[in-house]
PDB file of C-alpha atoms in Angstrom:
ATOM      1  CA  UNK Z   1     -11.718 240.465  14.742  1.00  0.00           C
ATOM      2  CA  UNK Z   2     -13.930 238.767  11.847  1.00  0.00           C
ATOM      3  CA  UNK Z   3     -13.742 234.961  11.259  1.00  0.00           C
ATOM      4  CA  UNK Z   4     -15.073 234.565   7.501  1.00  0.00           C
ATOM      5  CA  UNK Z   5     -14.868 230.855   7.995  1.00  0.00           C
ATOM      6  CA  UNK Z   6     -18.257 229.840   8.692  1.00  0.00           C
ATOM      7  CA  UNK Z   7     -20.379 232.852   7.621  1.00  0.00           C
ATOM      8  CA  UNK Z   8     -21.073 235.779   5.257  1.00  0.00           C
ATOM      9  CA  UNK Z   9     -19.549 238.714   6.810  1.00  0.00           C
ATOM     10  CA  UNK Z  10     -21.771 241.932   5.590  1.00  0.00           C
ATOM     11  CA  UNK Z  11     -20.360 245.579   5.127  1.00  0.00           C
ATOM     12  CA  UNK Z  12     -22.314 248.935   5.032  1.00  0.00           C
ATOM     13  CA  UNK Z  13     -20.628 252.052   4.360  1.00  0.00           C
ATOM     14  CA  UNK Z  14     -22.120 255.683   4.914  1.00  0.00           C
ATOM     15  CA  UNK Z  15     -20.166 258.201   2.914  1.00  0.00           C
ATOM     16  CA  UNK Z  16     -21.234 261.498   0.740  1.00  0.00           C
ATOM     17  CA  UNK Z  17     -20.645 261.123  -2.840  1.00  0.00           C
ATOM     18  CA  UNK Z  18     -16.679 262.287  -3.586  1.00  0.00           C
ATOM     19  CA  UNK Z  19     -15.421 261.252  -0.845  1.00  0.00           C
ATOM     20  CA  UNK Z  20     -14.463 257.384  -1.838  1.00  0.00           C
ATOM     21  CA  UNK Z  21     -17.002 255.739   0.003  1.00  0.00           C
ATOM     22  CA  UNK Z  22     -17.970 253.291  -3.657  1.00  0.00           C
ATOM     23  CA  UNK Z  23     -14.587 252.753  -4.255  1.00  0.00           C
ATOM     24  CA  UNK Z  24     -12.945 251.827  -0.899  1.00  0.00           C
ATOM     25  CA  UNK Z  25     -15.963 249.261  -0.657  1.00  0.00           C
ATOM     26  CA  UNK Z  26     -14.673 248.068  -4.615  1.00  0.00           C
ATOM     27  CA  UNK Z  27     -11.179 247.679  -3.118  1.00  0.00           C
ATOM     28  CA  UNK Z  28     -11.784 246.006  -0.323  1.00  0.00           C
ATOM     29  CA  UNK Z  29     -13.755 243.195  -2.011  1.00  0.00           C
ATOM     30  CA  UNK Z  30     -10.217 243.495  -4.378  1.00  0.00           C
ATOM     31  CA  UNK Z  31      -8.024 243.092  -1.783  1.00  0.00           C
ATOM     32  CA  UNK Z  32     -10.227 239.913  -0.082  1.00  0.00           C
ATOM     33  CA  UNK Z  33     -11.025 238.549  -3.583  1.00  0.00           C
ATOM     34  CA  UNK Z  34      -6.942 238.557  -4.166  1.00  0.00           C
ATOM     35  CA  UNK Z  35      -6.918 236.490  -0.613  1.00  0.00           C
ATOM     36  CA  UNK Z  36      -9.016 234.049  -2.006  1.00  0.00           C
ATOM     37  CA  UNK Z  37     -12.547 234.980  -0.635  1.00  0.00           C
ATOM     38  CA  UNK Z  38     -15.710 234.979  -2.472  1.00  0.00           C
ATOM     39  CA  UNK Z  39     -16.567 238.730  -2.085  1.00  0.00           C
ATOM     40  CA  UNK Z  40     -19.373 241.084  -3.820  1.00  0.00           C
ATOM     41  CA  UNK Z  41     -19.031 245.119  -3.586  1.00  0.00           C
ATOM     42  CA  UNK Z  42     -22.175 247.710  -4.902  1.00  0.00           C
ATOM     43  CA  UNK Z  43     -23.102 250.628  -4.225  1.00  0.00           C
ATOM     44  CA  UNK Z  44     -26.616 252.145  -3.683  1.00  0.00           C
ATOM     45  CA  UNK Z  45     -27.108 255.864  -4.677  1.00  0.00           C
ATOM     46  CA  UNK Z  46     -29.635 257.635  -7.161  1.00  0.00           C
ATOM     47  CA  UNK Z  47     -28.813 261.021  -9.154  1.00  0.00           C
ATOM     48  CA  UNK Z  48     -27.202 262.388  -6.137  1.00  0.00           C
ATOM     49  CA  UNK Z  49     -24.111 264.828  -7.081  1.00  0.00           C
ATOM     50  CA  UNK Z  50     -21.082 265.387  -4.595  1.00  0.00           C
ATOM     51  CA  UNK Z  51     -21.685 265.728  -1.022  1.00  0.00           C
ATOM     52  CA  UNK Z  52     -25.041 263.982  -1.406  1.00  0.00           C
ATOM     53  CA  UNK Z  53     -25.237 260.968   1.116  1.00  0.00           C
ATOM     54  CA  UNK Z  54     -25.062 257.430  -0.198  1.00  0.00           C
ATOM     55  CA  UNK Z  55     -24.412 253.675   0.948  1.00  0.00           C
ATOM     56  CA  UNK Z  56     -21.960 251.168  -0.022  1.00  0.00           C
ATOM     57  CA  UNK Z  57     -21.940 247.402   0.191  1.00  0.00           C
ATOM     58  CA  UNK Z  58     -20.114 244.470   0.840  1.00  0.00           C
ATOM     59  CA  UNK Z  59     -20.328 240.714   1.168  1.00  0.00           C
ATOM     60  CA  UNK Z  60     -17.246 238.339   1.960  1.00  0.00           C
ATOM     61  CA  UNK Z  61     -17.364 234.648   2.571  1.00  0.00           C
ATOM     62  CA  UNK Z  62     -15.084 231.634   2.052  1.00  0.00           C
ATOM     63  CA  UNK Z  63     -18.128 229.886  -0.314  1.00  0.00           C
ATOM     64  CA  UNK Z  64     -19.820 231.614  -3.113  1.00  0.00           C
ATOM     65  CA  UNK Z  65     -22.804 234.229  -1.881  1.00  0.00           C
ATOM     66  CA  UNK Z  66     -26.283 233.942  -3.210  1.00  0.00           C
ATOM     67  CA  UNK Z  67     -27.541 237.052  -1.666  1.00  0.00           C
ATOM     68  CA  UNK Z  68     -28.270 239.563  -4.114  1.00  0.00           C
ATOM     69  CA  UNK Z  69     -29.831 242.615  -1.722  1.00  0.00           C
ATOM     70  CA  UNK Z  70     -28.812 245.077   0.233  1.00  0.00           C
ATOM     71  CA  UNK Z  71     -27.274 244.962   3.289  1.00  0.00           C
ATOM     72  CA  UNK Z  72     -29.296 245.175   6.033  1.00  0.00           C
ATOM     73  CA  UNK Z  73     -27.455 243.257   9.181  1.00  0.00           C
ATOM     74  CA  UNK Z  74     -24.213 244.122   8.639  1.00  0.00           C
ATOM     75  CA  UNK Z  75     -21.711 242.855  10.639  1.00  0.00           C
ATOM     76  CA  UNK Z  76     -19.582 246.154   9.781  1.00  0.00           C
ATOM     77  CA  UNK Z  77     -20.214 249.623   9.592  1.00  0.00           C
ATOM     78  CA  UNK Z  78     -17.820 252.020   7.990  1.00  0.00           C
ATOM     79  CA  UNK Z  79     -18.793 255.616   8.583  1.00  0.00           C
ATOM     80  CA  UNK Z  80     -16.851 257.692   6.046  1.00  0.00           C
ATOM     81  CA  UNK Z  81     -17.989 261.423   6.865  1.00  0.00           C
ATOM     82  CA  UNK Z  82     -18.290 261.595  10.230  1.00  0.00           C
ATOM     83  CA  UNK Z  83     -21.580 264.069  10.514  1.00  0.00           C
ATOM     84  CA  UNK Z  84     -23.425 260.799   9.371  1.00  0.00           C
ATOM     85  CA  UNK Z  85     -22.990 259.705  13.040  1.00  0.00           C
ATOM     86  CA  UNK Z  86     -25.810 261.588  13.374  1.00  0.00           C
ATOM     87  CA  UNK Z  87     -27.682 262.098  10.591  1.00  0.00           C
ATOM     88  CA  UNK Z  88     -27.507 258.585   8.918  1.00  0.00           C
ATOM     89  CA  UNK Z  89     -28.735 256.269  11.832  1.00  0.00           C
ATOM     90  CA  UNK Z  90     -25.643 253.881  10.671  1.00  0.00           C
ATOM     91  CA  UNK Z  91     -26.263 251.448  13.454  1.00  0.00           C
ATOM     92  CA  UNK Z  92     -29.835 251.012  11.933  1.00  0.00           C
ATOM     93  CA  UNK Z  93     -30.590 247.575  11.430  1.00  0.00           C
ATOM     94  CA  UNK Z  94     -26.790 246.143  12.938  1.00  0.00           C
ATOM     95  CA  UNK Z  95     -26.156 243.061  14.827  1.00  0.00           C
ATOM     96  CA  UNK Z  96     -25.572 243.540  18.445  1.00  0.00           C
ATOM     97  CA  UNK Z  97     -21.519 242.607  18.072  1.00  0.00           C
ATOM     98  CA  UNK Z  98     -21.233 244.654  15.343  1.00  0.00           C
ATOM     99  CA  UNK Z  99     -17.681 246.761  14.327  1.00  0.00           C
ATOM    100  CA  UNK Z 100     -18.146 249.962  13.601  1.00  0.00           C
ATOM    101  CA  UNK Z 101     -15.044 252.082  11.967  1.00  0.00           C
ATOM    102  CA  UNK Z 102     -15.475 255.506  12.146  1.00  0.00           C
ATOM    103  CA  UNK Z 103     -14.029 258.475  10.631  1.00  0.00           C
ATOM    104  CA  UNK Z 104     -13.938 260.727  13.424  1.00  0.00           C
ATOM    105  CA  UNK Z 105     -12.045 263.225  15.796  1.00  0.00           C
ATOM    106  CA  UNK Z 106     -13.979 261.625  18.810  1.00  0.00           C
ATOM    107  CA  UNK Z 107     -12.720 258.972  21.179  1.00  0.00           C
ATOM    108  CA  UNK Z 108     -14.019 255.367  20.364  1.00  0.00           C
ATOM    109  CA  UNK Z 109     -15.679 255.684  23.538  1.00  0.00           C
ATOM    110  CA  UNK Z 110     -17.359 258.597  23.313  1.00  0.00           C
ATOM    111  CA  UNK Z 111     -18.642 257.492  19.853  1.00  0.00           C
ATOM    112  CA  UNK Z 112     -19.811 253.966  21.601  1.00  0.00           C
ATOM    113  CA  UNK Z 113     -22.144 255.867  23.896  1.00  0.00           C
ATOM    114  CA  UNK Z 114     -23.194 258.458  20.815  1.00  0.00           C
ATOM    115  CA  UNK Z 115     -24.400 255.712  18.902  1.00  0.00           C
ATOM    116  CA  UNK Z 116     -25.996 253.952  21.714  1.00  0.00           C
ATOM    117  CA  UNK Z 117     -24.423 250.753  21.447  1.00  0.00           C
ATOM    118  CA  UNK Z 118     -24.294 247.302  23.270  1.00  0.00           C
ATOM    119  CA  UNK Z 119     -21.496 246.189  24.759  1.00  0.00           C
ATOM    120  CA  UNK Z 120     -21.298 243.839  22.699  1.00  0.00           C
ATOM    121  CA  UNK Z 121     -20.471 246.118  19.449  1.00  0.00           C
ATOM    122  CA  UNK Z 122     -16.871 247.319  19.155  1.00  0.00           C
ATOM    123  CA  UNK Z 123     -15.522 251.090  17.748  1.00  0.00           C
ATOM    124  CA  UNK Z 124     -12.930 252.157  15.924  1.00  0.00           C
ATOM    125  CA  UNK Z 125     -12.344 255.400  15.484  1.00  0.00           C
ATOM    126  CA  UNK Z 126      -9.691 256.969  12.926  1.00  0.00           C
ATOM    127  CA  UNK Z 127      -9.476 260.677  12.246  1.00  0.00           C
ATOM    128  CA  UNK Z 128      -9.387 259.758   8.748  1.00  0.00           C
ATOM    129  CA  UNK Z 129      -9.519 263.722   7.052  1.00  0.00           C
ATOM    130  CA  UNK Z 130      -6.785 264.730   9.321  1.00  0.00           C
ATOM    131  CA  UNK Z 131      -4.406 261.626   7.603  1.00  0.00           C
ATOM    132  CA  UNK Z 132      -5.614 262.236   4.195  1.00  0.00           C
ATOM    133  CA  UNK Z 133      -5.615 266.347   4.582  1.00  0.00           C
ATOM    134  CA  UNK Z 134      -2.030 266.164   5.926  1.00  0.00           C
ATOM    135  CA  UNK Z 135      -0.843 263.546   3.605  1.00  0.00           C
ATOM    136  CA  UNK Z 136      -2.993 264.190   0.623  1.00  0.00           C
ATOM    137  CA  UNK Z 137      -3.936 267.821   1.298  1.00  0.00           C
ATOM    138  CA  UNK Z 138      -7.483 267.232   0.597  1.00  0.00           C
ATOM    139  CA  UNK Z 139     -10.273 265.360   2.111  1.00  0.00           C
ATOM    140  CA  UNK Z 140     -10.463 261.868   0.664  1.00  0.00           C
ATOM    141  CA  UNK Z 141     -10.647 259.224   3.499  1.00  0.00           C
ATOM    142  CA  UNK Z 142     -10.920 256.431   2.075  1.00  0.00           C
ATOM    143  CA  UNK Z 143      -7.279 254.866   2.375  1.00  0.00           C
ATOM    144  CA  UNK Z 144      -6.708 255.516   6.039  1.00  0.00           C
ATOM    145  CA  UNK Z 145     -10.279 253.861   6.062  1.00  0.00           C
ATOM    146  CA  UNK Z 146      -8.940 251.023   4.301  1.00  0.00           C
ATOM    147  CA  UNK Z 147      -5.390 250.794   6.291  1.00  0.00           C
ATOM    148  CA  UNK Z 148      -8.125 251.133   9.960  1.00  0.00           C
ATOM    149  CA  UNK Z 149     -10.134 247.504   7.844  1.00  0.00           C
ATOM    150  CA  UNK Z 150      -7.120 245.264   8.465  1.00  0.00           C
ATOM    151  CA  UNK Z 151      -8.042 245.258  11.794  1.00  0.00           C
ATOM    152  CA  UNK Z 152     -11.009 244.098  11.121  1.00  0.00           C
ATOM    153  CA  UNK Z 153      -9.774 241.773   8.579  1.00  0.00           C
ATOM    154  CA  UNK Z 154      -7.035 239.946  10.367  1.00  0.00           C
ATOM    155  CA  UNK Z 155      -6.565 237.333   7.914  1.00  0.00           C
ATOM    156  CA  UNK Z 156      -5.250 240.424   5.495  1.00  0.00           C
ATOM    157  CA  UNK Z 157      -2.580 242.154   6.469  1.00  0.00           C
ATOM    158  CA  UNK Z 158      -2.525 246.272   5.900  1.00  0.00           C
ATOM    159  CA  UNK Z 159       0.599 245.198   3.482  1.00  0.00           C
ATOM    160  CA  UNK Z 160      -1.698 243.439   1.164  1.00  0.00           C
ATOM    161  CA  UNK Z 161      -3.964 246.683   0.933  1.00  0.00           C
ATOM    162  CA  UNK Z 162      -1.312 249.173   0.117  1.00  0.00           C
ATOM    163  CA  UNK Z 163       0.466 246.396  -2.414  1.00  0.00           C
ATOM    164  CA  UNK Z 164      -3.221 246.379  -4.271  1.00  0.00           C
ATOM    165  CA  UNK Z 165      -3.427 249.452  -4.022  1.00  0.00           C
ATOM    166  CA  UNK Z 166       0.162 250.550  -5.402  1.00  0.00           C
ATOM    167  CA  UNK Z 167      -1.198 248.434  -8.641  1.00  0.00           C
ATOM    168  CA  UNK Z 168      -4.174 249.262  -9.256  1.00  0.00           C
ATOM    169  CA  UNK Z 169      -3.577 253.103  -9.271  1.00  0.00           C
ATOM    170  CA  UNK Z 170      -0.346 252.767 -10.710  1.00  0.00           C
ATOM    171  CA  UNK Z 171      -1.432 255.559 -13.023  1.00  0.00           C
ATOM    172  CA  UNK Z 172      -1.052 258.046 -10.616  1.00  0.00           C
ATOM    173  CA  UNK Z 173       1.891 260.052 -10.251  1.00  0.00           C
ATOM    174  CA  UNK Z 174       4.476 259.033  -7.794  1.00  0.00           C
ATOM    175  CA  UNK Z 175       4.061 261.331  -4.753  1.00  0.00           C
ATOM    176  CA  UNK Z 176       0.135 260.921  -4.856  1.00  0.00           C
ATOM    177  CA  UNK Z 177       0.610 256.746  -5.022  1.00  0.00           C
ATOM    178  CA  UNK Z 178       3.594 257.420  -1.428  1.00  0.00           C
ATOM    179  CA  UNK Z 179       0.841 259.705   0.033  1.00  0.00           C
ATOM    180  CA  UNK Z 180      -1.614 257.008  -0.541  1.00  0.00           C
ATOM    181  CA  UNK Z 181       0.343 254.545   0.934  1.00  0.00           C
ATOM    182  CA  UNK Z 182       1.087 256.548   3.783  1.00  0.00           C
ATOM    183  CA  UNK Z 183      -2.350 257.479   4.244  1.00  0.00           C
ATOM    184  CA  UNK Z 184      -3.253 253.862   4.259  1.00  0.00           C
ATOM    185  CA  UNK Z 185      -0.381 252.940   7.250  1.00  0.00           C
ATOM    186  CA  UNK Z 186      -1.041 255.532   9.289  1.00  0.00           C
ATOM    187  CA  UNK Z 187      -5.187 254.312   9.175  1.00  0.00           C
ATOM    188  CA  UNK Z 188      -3.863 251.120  10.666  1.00  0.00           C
ATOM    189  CA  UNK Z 189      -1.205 252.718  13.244  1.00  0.00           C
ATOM    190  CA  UNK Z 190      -3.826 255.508  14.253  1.00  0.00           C
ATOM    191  CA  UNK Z 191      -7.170 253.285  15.082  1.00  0.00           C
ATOM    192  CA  UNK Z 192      -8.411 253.512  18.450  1.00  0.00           C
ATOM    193  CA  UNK Z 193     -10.669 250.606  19.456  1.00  0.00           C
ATOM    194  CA  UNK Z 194     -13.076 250.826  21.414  1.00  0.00           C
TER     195      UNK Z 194
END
């Protein structure tokens, strides 16, 4: 769906602090970094504690990125907890062909008209809590999140986000690493597009 060859593909996430938003946006400029893309992941947040809302960033290109601010025409939107439909105004600022991955219960479509989008924009929508809660049995939605990405991605297969995964959290004890990795499949397999 994204061609990184001739431009800076930009990222903005909308999560609530705890629920992974920071670090799915760190592993995902992993992941692309370990493909061999010049990448750049932040996150922007003040003193907030959990369940306060906060933003995410990320820049990926095949030559090295200048840009050192914020993003504010992303080309994605990732919409981790999925009352920020509303609340967070998350296609604020967005190209007109923007992707949009959403954690949500709702149909892709339904979500397209929600957010009042052009035709041009696309949805995906991935009822993200349901994986994780059933896999994971709590609310962390960040790896289904991550699994729904290599869609968007296409030059990075889903296998490359569970192997980077499976290493970097190697700490973790077994079951939690297979529920991961589950979690992350099943974000790929369950996407709806829109």
């Amino acid at each position: 769906m994204v061609n990184t060859a001739y431009t800076t593909i930009e990222v903005r996430w909308h999560g609530r602090g705890g629920q992974g938003a920071k670090s799915a946006s760190a592993i995902l400029a992993e992941v692309l970094f370990e493909e061999g893309k010049h990448v750049q992941a932040f996150p922007e947040y003040g003193a907030e504690r959990q369940g306060a809302p906060i933003r995410a960033y990320n820049r990926v290109s095949n030559t090295p990125i200048r840009r050192r601010c914020g993003v504010q025409n992303p080309h994605i939107v990732v919409v981790v907890d999925p009352t920020m439909v509303e609340s967070a105004n998350p296609s604020e600022g967005c190209r007109e062909d923007a992707i949009y991955l959403v954690n949500s219960t709702e149909d892709a479509k339904v979500l397209r008209e929600r957010l009042n989008l052009s035709k041009a924009a696309r949805v995906l929508a991935v009822d993200a809590t349901k994986i994780t809660l059933e896999e994971l049995g709590q609310n962390r939605p960040n790896a289904p999140l991550l699994g729904a990405l290599s869609h968007v991605f296409t030059d990075v297969s889903v296998d490359a986000f569970v192997e980077h995964f499976v290493s970097k959290m190697r700490q973790l004890p077994a079951p939690v690493l297979e529920a991961n990795k589950r979690a992350i499949l099943r974000g790929r397999e369950e996407a709806i597009i829109a």
